[in-house]
Each structure stands twice: as structure tokens, then as C-alpha cells.
C-alpha positions as a printed NumPy array, in Angstrom:
array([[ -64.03 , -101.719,   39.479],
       [ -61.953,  -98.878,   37.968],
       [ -62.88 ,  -97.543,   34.57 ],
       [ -60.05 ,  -97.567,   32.077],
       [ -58.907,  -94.309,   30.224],
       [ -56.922,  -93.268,   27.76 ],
       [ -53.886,  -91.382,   28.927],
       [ -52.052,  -91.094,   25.681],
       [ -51.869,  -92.226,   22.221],
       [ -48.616,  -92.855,   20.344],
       [ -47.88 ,  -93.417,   16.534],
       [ -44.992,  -94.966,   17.23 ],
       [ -44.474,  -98.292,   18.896],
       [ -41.396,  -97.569,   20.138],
       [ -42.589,  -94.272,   22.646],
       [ -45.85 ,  -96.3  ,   23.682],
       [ -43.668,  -98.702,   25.303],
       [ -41.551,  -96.266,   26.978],
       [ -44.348,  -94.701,   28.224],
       [ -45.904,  -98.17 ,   29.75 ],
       [ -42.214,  -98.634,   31.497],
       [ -42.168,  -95.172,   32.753],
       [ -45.802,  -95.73 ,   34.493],
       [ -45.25 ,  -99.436,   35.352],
       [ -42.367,  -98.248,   37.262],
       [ -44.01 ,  -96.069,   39.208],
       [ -46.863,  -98.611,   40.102],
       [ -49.718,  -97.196,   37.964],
       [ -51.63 , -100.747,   35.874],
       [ -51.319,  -99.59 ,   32.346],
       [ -52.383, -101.187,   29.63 ],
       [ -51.796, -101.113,   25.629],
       [ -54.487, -101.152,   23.145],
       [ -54.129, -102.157,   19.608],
       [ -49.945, -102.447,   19.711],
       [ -50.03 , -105.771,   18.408],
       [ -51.849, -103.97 ,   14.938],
       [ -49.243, -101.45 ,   15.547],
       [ -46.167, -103.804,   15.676],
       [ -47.379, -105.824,   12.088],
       [ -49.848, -103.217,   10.168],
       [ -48.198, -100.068,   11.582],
       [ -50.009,  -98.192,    8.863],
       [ -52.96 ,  -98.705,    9.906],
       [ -52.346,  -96.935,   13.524],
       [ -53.467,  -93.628,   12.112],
       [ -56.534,  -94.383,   10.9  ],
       [ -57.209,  -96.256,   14.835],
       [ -55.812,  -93.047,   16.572],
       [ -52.781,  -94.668,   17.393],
       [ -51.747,  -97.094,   20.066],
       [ -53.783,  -96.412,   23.076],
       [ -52.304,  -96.1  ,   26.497],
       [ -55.148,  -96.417,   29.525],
       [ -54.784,  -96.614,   32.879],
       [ -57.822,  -96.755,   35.766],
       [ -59.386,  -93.612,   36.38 ],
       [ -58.539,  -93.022,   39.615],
       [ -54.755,  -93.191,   38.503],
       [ -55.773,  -90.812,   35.646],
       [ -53.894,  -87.825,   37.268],
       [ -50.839,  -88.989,   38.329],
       [ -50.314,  -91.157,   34.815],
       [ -51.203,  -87.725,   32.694],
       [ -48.168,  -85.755,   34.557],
       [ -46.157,  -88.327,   34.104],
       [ -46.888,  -88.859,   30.677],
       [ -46.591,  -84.82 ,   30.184],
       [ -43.078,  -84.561,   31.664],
       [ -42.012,  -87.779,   29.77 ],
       [ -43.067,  -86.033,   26.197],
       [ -41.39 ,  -82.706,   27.171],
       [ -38.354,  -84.621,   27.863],
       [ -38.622,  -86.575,   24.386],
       [ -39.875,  -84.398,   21.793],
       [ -37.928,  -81.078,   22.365],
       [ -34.36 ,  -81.118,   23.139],
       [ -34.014,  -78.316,   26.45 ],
       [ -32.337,  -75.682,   24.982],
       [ -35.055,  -74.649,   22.288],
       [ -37.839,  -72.515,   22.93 ],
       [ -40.029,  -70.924,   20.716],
       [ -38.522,  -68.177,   18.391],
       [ -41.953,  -66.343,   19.103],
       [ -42.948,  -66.262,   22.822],
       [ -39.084,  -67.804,   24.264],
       [ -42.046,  -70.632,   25.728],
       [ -39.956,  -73.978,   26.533],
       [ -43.608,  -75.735,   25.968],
       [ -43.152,  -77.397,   22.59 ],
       [ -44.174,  -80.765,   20.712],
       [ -43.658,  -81.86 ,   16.982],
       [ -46.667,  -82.332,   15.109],
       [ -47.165,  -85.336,   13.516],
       [ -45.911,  -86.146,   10.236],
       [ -48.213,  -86.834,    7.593],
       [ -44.964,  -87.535,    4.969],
       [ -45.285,  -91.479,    5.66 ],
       [ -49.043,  -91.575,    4.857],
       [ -48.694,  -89.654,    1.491],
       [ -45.514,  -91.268,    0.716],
       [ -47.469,  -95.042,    1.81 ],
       [ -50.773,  -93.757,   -0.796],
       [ -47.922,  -93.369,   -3.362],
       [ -46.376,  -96.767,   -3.472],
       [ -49.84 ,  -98.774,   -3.106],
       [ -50.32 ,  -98.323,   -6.569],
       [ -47.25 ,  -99.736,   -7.52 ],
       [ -48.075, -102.842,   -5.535],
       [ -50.621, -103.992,   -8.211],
       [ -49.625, -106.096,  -10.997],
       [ -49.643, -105.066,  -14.554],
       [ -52.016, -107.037,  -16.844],
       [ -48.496, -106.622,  -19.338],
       [ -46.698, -109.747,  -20.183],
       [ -44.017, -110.303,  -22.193],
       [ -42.456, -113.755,  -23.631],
       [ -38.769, -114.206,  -22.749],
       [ -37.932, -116.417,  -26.057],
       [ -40.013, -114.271,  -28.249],
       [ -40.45 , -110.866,  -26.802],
       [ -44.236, -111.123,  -27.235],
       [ -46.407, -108.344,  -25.541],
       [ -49.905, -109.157,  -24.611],
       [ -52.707, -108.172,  -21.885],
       [ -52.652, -111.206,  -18.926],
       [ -55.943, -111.669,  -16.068],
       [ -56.263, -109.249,  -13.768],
       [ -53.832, -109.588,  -10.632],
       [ -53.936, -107.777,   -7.104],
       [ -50.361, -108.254,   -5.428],
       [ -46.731, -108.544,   -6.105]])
């Protein structure tokens, strides 16, 4: 029995499902870890490493040049290189804009003790509350 590996791992749903088609298609078993998490508590795929694609070992190979040509054709459009070195092999780093922005607005998702009487305008402190 084949030992499975992880190929790839995507942050985004979206590209780990391309990826599956792209090997699928070309008769390599693939299989998706943790994209049901990813498709309801997408935030929490960074802190798991992502959605994990694995495929058997002994189609370890194959599945990683696939998987290479695939993200070359994704991530950088062809006619950039680098400004440095004129190198055609680029990627885009990971954004960590949606994790700061996420530990921003978590805060605001706890209620304020504050309440306030509509008839009488009355301020006062309430019990403690969690969620919106």
C-alpha cells in the first residue's frame, strides 16, 4: 500500500481544486485534506498549513511537476521576469493582510456590556456577552 504525501498546500480553496482536476486528469489518485475546514472556517487554514494536496508516493514525481508548471502558469503572468536577474521563475508570497485585517475585526465581534433605554435614554453596564 502506497504512502500518501503531500504535494502541495494551498490557502485558497479555489487553486486546491484546480490543482486536484489538473492531476485527476492525468490519472494520478489525489486527495484533499482539511478543504471542508477550508470551505466554512477558511481562517483557520493558516494556522493548519493550508489545504493539503497528497498523492501516493510513487506518483510523488510526476504530481510535483505537474503541480510546478501549473503554479508558474497561475501566479506570474509570462511576460514578467525579475527586474534583478531577468529569471522568469517567480511566485507571490503569501499575504498576511487578511490575517491582520481578521485580528482587527475580532474585537469588534464582542458585545459591549453598554445599554441604553430607548424610552428613556438610560445608560448602564449589562452581563457580560461573547457574540453579535
Amino acid at each position: 500500500m502506497a504512502k500518501l504525501i503531500t504535494a502541495a498546500s494551498y490557502l485558497d480553496l479555489p487553486d486546491a481544486h484546480v490543482a486536484r482536476a489538473l492531476l485527476d486528469s492525468h490519472g494520478i489518485p489525489v486527495f484533499l485534506f482539511d478543504d471542508r475546514l477550508g470551505g466554512t472556517n477558511w481562517f483557520f487554514l493558516p494556522a493548519l498549513g493550508g489545504v493539503r494536496l497528497m498523492v501516493p508516493d510513487d506518483h510523488l514525481d510526476v504530481a510535483g511537476g505537474l503541480i510546478c508548471d501549473l503554479s508558474k502558469k497561475i501566479d506570474v503572468p509570462e511576460d514578467e521576469h525579475c527586474p534583478s536577474c531577468s529569471s522568469d521563475d517567480l511566485f507571490r508570497p503569501a499575504s498576511w493582510v487578511l490575517l491582520l485585517l481578521s485580528m482587527m475585526v475580532a474585537p469588534l465581534l464582542v458585545q459591549s456590556r453598554r445599554r441604553r433605554c430607548r424610552a428613556c435614554g438610560h445608560d448602564w453596564r449589562g452581563p457580560e456577552g461573547f457574540l453579535v
